[in-house]
XYZ file of C-alpha atoms in Angstrom:
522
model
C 21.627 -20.269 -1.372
C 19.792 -19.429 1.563
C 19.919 -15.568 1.558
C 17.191 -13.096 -0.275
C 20.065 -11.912 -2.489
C 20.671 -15.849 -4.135
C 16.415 -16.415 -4.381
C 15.552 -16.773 -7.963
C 13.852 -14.018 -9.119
C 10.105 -15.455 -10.189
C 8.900 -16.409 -13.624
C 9.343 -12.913 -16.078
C 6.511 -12.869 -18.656
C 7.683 -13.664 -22.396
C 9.089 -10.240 -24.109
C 5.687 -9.725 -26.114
C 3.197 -11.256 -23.976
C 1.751 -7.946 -22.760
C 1.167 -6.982 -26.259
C -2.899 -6.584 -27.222
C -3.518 -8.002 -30.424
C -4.314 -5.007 -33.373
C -6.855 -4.727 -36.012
C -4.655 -5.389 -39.796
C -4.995 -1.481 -40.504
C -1.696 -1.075 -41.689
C -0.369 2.003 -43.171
C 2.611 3.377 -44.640
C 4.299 4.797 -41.933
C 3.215 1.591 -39.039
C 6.938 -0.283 -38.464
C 7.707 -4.017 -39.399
C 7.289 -4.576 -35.597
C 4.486 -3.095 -35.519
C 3.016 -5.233 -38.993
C 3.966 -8.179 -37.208
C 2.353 -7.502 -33.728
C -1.412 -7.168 -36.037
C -1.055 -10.652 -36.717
C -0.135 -11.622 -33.096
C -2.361 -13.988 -31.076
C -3.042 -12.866 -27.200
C -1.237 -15.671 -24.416
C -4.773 -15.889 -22.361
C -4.417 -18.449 -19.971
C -4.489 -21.612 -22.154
C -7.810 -23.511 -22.391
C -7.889 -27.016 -24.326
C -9.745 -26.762 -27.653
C -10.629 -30.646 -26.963
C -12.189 -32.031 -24.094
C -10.109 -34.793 -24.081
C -7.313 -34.937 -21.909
C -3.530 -36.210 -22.208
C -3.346 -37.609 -18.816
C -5.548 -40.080 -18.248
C -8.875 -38.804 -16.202
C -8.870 -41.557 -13.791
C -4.955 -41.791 -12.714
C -2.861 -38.172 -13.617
C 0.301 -40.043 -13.127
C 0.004 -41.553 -16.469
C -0.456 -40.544 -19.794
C -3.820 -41.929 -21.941
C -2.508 -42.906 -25.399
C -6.151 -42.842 -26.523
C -7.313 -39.735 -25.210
C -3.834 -38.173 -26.777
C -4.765 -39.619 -29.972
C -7.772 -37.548 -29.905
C -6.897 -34.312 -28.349
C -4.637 -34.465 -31.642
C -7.146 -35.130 -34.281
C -9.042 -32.121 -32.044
C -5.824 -30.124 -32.375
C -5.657 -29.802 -35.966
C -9.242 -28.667 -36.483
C -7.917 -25.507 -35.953
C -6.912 -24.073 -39.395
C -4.050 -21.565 -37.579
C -2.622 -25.715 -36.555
C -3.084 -27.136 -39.669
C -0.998 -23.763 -40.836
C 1.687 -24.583 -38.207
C 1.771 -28.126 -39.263
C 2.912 -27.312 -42.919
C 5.398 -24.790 -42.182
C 6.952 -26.143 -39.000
C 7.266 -29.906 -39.587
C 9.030 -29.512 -42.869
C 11.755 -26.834 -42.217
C 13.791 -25.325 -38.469
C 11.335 -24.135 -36.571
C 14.082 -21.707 -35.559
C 14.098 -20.168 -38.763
C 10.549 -20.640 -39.743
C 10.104 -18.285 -36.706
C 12.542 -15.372 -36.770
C 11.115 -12.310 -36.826
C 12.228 -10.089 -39.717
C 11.800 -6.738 -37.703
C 14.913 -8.323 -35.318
C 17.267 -8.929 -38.555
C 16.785 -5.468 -39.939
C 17.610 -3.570 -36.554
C 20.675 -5.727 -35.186
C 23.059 -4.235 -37.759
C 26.661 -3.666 -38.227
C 27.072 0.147 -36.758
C 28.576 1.140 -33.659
C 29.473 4.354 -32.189
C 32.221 2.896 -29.801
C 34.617 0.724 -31.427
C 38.114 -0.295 -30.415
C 40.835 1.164 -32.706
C 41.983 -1.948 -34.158
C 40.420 -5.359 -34.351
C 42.806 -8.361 -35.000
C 42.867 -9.753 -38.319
C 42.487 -12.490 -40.228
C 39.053 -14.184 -39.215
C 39.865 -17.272 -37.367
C 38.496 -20.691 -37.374
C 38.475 -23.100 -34.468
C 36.926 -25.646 -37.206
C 35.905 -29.355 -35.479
C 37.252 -28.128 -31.833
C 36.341 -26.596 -28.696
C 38.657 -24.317 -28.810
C 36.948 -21.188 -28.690
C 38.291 -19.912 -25.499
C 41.926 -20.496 -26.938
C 40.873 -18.751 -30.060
C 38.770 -16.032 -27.944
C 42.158 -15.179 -25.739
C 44.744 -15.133 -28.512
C 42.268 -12.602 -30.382
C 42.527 -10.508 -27.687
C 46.235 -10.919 -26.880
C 47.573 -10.857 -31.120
C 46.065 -6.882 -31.245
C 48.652 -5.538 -28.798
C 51.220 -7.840 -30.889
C 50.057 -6.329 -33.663
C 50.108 -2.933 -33.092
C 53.814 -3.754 -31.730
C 55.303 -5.243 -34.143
C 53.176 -3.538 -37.181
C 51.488 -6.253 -38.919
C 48.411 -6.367 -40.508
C 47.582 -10.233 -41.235
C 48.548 -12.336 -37.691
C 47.863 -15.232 -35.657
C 48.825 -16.944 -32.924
C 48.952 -20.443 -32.221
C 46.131 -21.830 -30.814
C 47.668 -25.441 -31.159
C 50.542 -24.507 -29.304
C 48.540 -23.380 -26.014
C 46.078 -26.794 -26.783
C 49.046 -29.380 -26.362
C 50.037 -27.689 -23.274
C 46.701 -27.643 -21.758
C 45.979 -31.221 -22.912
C 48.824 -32.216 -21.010
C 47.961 -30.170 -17.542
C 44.826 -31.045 -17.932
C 45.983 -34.900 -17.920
C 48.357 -34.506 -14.353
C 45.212 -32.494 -13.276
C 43.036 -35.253 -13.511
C 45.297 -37.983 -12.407
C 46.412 -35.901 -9.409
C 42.696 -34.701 -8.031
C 41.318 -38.679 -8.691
C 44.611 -39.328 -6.297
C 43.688 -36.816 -3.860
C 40.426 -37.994 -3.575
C 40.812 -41.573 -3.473
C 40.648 -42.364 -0.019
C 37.520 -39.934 1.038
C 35.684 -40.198 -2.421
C 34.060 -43.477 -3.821
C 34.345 -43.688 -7.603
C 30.909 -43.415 -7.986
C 30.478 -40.278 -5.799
C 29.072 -37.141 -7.494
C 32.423 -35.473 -7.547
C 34.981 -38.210 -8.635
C 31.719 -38.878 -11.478
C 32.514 -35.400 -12.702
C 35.669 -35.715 -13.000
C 35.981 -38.819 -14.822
C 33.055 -37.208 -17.239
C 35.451 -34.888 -18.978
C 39.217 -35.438 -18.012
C 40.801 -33.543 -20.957
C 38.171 -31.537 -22.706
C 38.673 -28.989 -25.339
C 36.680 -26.359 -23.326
C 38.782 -24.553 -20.828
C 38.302 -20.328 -18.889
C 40.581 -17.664 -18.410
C 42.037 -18.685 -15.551
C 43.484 -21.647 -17.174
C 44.784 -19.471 -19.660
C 46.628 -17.203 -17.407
C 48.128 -20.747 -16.182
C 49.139 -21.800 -19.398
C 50.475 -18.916 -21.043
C 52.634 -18.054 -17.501
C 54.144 -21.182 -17.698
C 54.454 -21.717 -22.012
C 54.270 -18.423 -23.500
C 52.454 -17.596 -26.551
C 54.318 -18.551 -30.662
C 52.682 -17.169 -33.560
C 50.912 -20.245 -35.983
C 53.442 -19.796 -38.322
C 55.856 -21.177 -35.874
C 53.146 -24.382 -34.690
C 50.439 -24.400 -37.534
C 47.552 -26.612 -36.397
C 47.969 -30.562 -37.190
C 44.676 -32.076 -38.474
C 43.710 -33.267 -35.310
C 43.952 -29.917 -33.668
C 41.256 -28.933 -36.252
C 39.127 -31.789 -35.550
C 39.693 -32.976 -31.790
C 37.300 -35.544 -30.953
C 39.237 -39.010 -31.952
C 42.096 -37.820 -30.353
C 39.852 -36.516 -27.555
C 38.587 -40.048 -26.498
C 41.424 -41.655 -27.176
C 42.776 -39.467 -24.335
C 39.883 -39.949 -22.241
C 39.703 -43.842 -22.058
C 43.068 -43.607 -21.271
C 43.155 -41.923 -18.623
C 39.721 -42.950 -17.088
C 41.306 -46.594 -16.741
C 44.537 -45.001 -15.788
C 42.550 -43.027 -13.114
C 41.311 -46.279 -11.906
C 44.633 -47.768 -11.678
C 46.045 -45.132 -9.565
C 43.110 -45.192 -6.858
C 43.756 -48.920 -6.686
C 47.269 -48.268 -5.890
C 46.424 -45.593 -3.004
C 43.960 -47.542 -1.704
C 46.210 -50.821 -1.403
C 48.866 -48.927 0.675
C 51.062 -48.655 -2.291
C 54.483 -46.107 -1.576
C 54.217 -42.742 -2.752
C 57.555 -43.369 -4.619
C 55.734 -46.489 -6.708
C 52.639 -44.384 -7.459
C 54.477 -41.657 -8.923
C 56.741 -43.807 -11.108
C 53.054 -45.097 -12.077
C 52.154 -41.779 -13.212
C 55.272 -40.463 -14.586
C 54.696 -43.482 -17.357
C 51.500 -42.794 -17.642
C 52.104 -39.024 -18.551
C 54.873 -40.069 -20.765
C 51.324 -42.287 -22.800
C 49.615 -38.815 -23.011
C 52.259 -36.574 -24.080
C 53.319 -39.648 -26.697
C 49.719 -39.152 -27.985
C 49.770 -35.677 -28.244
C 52.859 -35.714 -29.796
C 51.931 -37.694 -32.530
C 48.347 -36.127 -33.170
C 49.625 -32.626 -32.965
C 53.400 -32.583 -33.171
C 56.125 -31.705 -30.733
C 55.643 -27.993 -29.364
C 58.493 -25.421 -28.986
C 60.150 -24.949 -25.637
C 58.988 -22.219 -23.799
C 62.173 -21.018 -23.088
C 64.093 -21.811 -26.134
C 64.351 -18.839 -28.569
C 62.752 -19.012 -31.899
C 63.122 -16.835 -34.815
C 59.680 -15.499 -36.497
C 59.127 -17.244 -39.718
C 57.358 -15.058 -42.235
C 53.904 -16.161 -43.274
C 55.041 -19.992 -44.042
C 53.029 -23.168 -43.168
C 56.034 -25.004 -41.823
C 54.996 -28.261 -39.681
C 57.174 -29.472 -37.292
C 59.340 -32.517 -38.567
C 59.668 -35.833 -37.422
C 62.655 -35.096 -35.761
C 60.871 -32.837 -34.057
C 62.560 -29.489 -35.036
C 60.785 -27.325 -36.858
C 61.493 -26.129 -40.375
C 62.089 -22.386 -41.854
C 63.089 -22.666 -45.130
C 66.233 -20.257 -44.551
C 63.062 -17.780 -44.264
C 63.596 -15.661 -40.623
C 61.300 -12.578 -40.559
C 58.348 -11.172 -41.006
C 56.380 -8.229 -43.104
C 55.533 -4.903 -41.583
C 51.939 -2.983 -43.068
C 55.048 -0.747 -44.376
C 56.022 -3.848 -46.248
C 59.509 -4.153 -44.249
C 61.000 -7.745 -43.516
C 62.344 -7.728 -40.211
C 63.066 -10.656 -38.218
C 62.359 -11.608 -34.311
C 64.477 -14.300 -32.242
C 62.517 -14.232 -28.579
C 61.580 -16.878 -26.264
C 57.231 -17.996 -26.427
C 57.662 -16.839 -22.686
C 59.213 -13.117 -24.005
C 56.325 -13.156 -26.909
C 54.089 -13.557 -24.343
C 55.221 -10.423 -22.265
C 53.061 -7.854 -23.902
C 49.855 -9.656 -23.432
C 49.857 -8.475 -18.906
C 47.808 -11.755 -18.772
C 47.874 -11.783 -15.270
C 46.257 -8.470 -14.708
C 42.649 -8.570 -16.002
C 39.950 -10.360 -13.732
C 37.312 -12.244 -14.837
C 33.644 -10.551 -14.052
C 30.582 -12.907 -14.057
C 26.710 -12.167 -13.948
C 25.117 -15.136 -11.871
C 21.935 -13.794 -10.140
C 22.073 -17.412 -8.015
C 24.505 -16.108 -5.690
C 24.620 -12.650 -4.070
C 26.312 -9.624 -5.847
C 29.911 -8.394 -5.151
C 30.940 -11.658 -4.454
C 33.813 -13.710 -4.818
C 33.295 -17.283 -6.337
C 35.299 -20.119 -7.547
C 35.081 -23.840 -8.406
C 35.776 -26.826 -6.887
C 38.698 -28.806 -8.229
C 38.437 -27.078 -11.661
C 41.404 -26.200 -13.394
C 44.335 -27.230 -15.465
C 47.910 -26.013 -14.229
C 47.855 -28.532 -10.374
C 48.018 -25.626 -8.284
C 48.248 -22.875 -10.420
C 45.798 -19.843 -10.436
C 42.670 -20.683 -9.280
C 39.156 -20.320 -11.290
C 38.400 -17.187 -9.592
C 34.814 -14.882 -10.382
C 33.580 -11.381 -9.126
C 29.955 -11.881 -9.012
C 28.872 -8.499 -10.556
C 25.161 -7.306 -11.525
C 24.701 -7.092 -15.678
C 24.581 -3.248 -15.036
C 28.094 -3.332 -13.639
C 29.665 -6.137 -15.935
C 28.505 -3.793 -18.817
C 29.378 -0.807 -17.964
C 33.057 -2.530 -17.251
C 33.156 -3.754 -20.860
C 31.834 -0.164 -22.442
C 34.763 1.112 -19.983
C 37.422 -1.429 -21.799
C 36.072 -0.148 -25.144
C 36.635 3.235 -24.246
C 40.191 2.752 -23.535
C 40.855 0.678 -27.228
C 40.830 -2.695 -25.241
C 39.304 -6.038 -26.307
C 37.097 -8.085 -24.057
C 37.384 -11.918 -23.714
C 33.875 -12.843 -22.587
C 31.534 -16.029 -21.997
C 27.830 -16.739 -23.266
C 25.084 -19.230 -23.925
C 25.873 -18.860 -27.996
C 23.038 -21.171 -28.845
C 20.282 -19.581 -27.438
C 17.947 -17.049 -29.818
C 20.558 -16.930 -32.576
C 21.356 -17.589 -36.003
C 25.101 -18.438 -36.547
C 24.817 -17.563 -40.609
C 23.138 -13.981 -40.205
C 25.526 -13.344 -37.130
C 22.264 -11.995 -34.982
C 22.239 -12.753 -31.165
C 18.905 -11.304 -29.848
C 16.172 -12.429 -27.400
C 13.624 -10.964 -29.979
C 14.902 -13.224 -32.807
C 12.679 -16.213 -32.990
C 8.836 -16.501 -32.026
C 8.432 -19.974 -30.441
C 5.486 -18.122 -28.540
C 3.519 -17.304 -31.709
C 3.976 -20.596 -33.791
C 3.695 -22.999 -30.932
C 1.093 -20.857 -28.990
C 2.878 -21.783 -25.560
C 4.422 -19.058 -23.169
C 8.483 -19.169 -22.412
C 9.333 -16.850 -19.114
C 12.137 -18.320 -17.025
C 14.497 -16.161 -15.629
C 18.234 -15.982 -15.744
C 18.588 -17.980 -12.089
C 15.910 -20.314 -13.403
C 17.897 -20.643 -16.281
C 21.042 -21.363 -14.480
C 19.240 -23.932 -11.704
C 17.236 -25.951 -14.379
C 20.320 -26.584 -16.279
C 18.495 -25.226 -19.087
C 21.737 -22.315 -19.471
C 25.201 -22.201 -18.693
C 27.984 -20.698 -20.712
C 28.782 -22.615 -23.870
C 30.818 -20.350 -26.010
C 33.818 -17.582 -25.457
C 34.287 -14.952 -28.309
C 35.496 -11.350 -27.822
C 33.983 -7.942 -28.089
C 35.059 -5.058 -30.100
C 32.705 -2.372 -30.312
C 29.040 -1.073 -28.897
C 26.671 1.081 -29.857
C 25.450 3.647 -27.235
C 22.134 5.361 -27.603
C 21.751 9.609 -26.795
C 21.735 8.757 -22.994
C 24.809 6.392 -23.155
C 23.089 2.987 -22.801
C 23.805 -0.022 -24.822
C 21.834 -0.678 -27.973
C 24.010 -3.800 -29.430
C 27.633 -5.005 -29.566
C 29.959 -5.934 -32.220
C 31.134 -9.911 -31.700
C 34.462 -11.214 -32.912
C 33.767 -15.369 -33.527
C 36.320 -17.960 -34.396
C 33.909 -19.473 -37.094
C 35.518 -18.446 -40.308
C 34.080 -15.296 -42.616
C 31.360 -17.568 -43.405
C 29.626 -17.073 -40.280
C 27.895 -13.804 -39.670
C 29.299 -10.435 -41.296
C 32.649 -11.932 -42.695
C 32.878 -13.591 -39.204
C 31.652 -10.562 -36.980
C 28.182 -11.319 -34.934
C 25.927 -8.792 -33.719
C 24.456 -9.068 -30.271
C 21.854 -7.077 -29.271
C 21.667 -5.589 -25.426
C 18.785 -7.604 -24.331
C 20.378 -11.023 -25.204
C 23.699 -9.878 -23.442
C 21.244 -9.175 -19.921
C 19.875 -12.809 -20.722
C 23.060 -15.260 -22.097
C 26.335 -13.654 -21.087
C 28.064 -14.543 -18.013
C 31.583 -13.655 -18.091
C 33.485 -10.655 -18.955
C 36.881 -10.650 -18.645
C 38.317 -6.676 -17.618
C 40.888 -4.481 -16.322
C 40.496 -3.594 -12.816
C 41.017 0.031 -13.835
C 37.194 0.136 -15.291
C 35.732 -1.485 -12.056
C 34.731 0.543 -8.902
C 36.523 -0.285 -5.793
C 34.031 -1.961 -4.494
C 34.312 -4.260 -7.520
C 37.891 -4.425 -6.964
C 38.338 -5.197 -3.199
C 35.973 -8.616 -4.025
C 38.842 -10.144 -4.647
C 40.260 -10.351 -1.127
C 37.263 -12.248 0.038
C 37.570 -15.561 1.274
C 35.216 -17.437 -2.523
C 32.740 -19.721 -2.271
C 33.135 -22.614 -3.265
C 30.976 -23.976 -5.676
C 31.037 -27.704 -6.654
C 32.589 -28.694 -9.983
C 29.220 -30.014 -11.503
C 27.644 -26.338 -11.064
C 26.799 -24.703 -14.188
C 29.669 -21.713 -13.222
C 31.632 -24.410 -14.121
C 30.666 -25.278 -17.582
C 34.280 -24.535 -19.622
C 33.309 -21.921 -22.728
């Protein structure tokens, strides 16, 4: 980072700070903001209301229990602390704090909507699945609209097994490749071995995986228990292959044939996939036909073939059966996967820049994590473009930041902390990013915005895969602001983008290293 266009910008002042405290003269036609903002207190440059100090007087470096003590009893002398006190220590600060005026405006209306969203409401339950559930949102509209069905979804277990199990050669292969240069505990082989075959993936690894498997719908491979709650079989997996990892740099390292190692790893492959197999049953073949089952729950059998009842179609919105016998590779045909390009909004690195991630993936050599480094302006406007044009947009955000997950409300002007622990918050987004204090945590998929008279965003409409009882029956509402702040990806046609934007892509990337927060899986 050692160009003008990577400097962090410096500290921005808290949304409200500049606001002058009012006299309580409130009338009829003053706004709830504006209610609220009479009752704010000014962020002067903070004086102690004790004269005793936390750190002790006589050496900084260390903290005074005594004088801490007392600059406590000091502290609540203040009857706005005492206040605090009461209503913070006995509830979520986090909702203690949120600021009605932000609820009322971040509503459900939007002047630019895609044509049809997919339905049902999905749930990735106990998982970290979202970007699985996040991409088959997207792709199961243009299935839907094909085929004319209301009420459809695709697996998301079926594209989990098969990323569980790239994942696993992944792993295995990079801890090979970097055996002989790499020490195990070296930063790099240390993030590798920290999450070896985590639920979280991006959309590259998508593209990979649905390339090389194809898409089924759920009927076809419903999700097993352990697909809806992942972590027992997720450290089964990842003890496993940690000590396998180990084996297999033991091997290289003592001169060991390549013809021994493999046979090594082929049995230790054969471990995972036995695992997987049993905690999520066998998968279809990607290129083995299957006929559509109509809206059944039929699990796989032990035998491994999977039952339909004698049932081979499925309902139209006209109410017609019909029935489908494709491959998951020709169901996976109408989704152009390999078209749309993943935008990304880091103001680290320079603008209109091409970045990926060091040895980050899933498929071994398959599509590369690739990112066009775009400004917010221009990774908006490419998402307002998508809408436009009826299209869904698989993108990538800090969900847990200034948000409440019942009400469905992501906005920057949601929750006080300023105002009920008198303390100013101002870092900016490249702050955010280089103190590890943000990084993308969560992919769901946008379906409509709502433009003000001169065309800018106001708020977006947010499909989530947390059931109907989050937000509006499973719809979030994100207000512009918090987009600017928490969301880094956007995933878009290359239509919508300048060609500027476009011809990024031919640059050589840089490369940044896998423990960066770029490559934090959603």
């Amino acid at each position: 980072m050692g160009n003008t266009e990577s400097t962090p910008t410096p500290p921005q002042p808290p949304m409200r700070a500049g606001r002058r405290r009012q006299t309580s003269t409130s009338s009829p036609t003053q706004s709830l903001d504006e209610k609220f903002d009479a009752i704010r207190i000014d962020h002067h440059p903070h004086t102690s209301p004790s004269s005793h100090n936390v750190l002790s007087t006589s050496d900084t470096e260390h903290v005074s229990g005594t004088q801490t003590i007392q600059y406590v009893r000091d502290l609540l002398k203040d009857n706005k602390n005492r206040l605090g006190l009461s209503a913070l220590s006995t509830a979520n600060p986090s909702s203690v704090l949120e600021i009605p005026s932000a609820i009322l405006k971040d509503t459900q209306n939007f002047n630019l909507s895609i044509p049809h969203e997919g339905t049902p409401v999905t749930n990735q339950r106990s998982s970290g699945r979202c970007w699985i559930f996040a991409a088959t949102n997207v792709f199961r509209i243009a299935i839907q609209q094909k085929y004319d069905i209301k009420n459809f979804e695709l697996s998301q277990a079926y594209l989990f097994f098969w990323d569980k199990v790239e994942k696993a050669n992944y792993f295995l292969t990079s801890l090979l490749d970097t055996a002989e240069e790499y020490d195990v505990d070296s930063r790099l082989v240390s993030a590798l071995m920290a999450s070896p075959v985590g639920d979280g993936g991006q959309w590259d690894m998508i593209v990979n995986l649905v390339a090389k498997y194809g898409i089924v719908p759920q009927t076809l491979y419903p999700d097993s228990w352990n697909a809806q709650n992942s972590s027992t079989m997720d450290r089964l997996l990842t003890t496993k292959l940690r000590e396998d990892g180990l084996k297999l740099r033991a091997m290289r390292k003592d001169g060991a044939s390549d013809t021994e190692i493999a046979s090594v790893k082929e049995e230790m492959m054969q471990d995972v996939v036995r695992i997987l197999t049993l905690c999520l049953g066998p998968p279809p073949a990607a290129n083995e036909k299957f006929t559509w089952v109509r809206l059944l729950h039929t699990p796989p059998t032990l035998d491994g073939t999977t039952q339909t009842n004698e049932i081979k179609e499925y309902t139209t919105t006209k109410h017609q059966v019909k029935t489908a016998s494709l491959t998951p590779l020709d169901f996976a045909a109408s989704t152009e996967v390999k078209k749309f390009i993943s935008l990304v909004n880091d103001p680290r690195n320079p603008y209109n820049r091409l970045l990926t991630v060091d040895h980050l993936g899933n498929v071994y050599d398959g599509r590369p994590i690739t990112y066009v480094n775009v400004s917010a302006q221009t990774l908006k406007q490419a998402c307002v473009a998508m809408l436009r044009k009826g299209l869904p947009i698989f993108f990538g955000s800090d969900v847990g930041k200034m948000s409440d997950s019942q009400k469905g409300i992501m906005d920057t002007a949601l929750v006080d902390y300023e105002l009920g622990f008198d303390v100013q918050l101002g870092m900016s987004k490249a702050q955010r990013l280089l103190t590890g204090e943000s990084q993308m945590t969560h992919a769901m998929v946008l379906t409509a915005v709502h433009l003000d008279q001169e065309g800018k965003p106001v708020r977006w409409r947010v499909e989530n895969s947390w059931s109907v009882a989050a937000g509006t029956e499973g719809y979030f509402v994100m207000s512009d602001a918090w987009m600017d702040e928490f969301c880094y990806q956007a995933v878009v046609d290359p239509a919508v983008v300048s060609k500027e934007v476009r011809d990024v892509l031919s640059q050589e990337a840089k490369v940044l290293p896998l423990w960066d927060p770029m490559g934090a899986l959603a």
